[in-house]
Amino acid sequence: MEFRNPAYNASGSIDCEINHPDYGWIPHTIPADENPDLQAAAIAAGVAPYVAPTIDPAVALAAERAAMVCSPMQGILTLGETEWAKVVAYRDTQAAWAEKVVIDSALDWRRTSQNIAFFQYLLGYTDAQVDDLFRAAMQVTV
């Protein structure tokens, strides 16, 4: 069997093209635990190592933030009494009716929401501090 362009993939199998008698060159994957003769031939031909795709750190951070969700209880326990007291003081003295509803009734806290952006501003937190807060809050078991 003729093959070309062998390269390891993320699962340890070998991706290549085989010369099919009817269809010509077609993509094929040699499973890591099957067809040892074909695997040996691909390795002898100089199979290319697997190269993980490069992910833009900004894209990875945006994806991580989109997945950051915690309950208000997790967030409050992670914030601590002093920081939560600042939010409560704002609610009691300055917040509009809609803001009070959000503070008192949110079913979850989403890192990418406008409400969290406002809390970040209110508390004077950096983006990194809010990220760390969510990472910690999501670990709290309630």
C-alpha positions in Angstrom: 0.0 0.0 0.0 1.3 3.4 -0.9 1.0 6.3 1.5 2.4 9.8 1.9 2.6 12.7 4.4 2.4 10.6 7.6 2.1 12.7 10.7 1.2 12.0 14.3 -2.1 13.5 15.5 -3.2 14.6 19.0 -4.5 11.1 19.9 -1.2 9.3 19.0 -2.6 7.9 15.7 -0.9 8.6 12.4 -2.7 10.7 9.8 -1.6 10.2 6.2 -2.9 9.8 2.7 -3.2 6.4 1.1 -3.3 5.6 -2.6 -6.6 3.8 -3.0 -6.9 1.7 -6.2 -10.3 3.2 -7.1 -10.3 6.7 -5.6 -6.6 7.8 -5.7 -5.0 9.6 -2.8 -7.5 9.8 0.1 -7.0 10.9 3.8 -6.6 8.0 6.2 -5.8 7.6 9.9 -3.8 4.6 11.2 -5.1 4.0 14.7 -2.3 3.8 17.3 -3.3 0.3 18.4 -4.1 -1.2 15.0 -2.3 -2.2 11.8 1.2 -2.5 13.2 2.7 -3.2 9.8 1.4 0.1 8.4 2.4 2.0 11.5 5.9 0.6 11.2 6.1 1.5 7.5 4.9 5.1 8.3 7.5 5.4 11.1 10.2 4.1 8.9 9.2 6.7 6.2 9.8 9.4 8.8 6.4 10.3 10.4 6.3 13.9 11.4 5.8 14.7 15.1 2.5 16.1 16.4 2.6 19.8 16.7 -0.2 21.3 18.9 -2.1 24.2 17.3 -1.0 27.6 18.5 -3.8 29.4 20.4 -3.7 33.1 20.7 -3.5 33.8 24.5 -6.2 36.6 24.1 -8.6 34.1 22.5 -7.9 31.5 25.2 -8.5 34.1 27.9 -11.8 35.2 26.3 -12.9 31.5 26.1 -12.0 31.0 29.7 -13.9 34.1 30.8 -17.0 33.1 28.8 -17.1 29.8 30.8 -16.7 31.5 34.2 -20.0 31.2 36.0 -20.6 31.0 39.8 -23.6 31.3 42.1 -24.0 34.4 44.1 -23.3 32.4 47.2 -19.9 31.2 45.8 -19.1 34.8 44.8 -20.0 36.3 48.1 -18.1 33.7 50.1 -15.1 34.3 47.9 -15.3 38.1 48.0 -15.4 38.1 51.8 -17.5 40.1 54.2 -15.6 43.4 53.8 -15.8 43.5 49.9 -19.4 42.3 49.9 -20.3 45.0 52.4 -19.2 47.6 49.8 -21.7 46.2 47.3 -24.4 46.1 49.9 -23.6 49.7 50.9 -23.9 50.8 47.3 -27.2 48.9 46.9 -28.6 50.5 50.1 -27.5 54.1 49.3 -27.1 54.7 45.6 -28.4 51.8 43.5 -31.3 52.3 41.1 -34.2 50.0 41.4 -33.0 47.8 38.5 -29.6 47.5 40.1 -31.1 46.4 43.4 -33.0 43.7 41.5 -29.8 42.5 39.9 -27.9 42.5 43.1 -30.6 40.7 45.1 -32.0 38.3 42.5 -29.2 37.1 40.2 -29.4 33.3 39.8 -25.8 33.2 38.7 -22.8 35.5 38.2 -21.3 35.4 34.7 -17.7 36.8 34.3 -18.6 38.5 31.0 -21.8 40.2 32.1 -22.2 44.0 32.4 -23.2 43.5 36.0 -19.9 42.0 36.9 -18.1 44.7 34.9 -20.0 47.3 37.1 -19.1 45.4 40.3 -15.4 45.4 39.1 -15.6 49.2 38.7 -17.4 49.6 42.1 -14.8 47.6 43.9 -11.8 48.9 42.0 -10.7 45.5 40.8 -8.4 44.8 37.9 -9.4 42.2 35.2 -6.9 39.8 36.7 -8.4 40.2 40.1 -11.9 39.4 38.8 -10.6 36.4 36.9 -8.9 35.1 40.1 -12.1 35.7 42.0 -14.1 33.6 39.6 -11.5 30.9 39.5 -11.6 30.7 43.3 -15.4 31.0 43.5 -16.0 28.2 41.1 -14.1 25.9 43.4 -16.3 26.7 46.4 -18.7 23.9 47.2 -22.0 25.1 48.6 
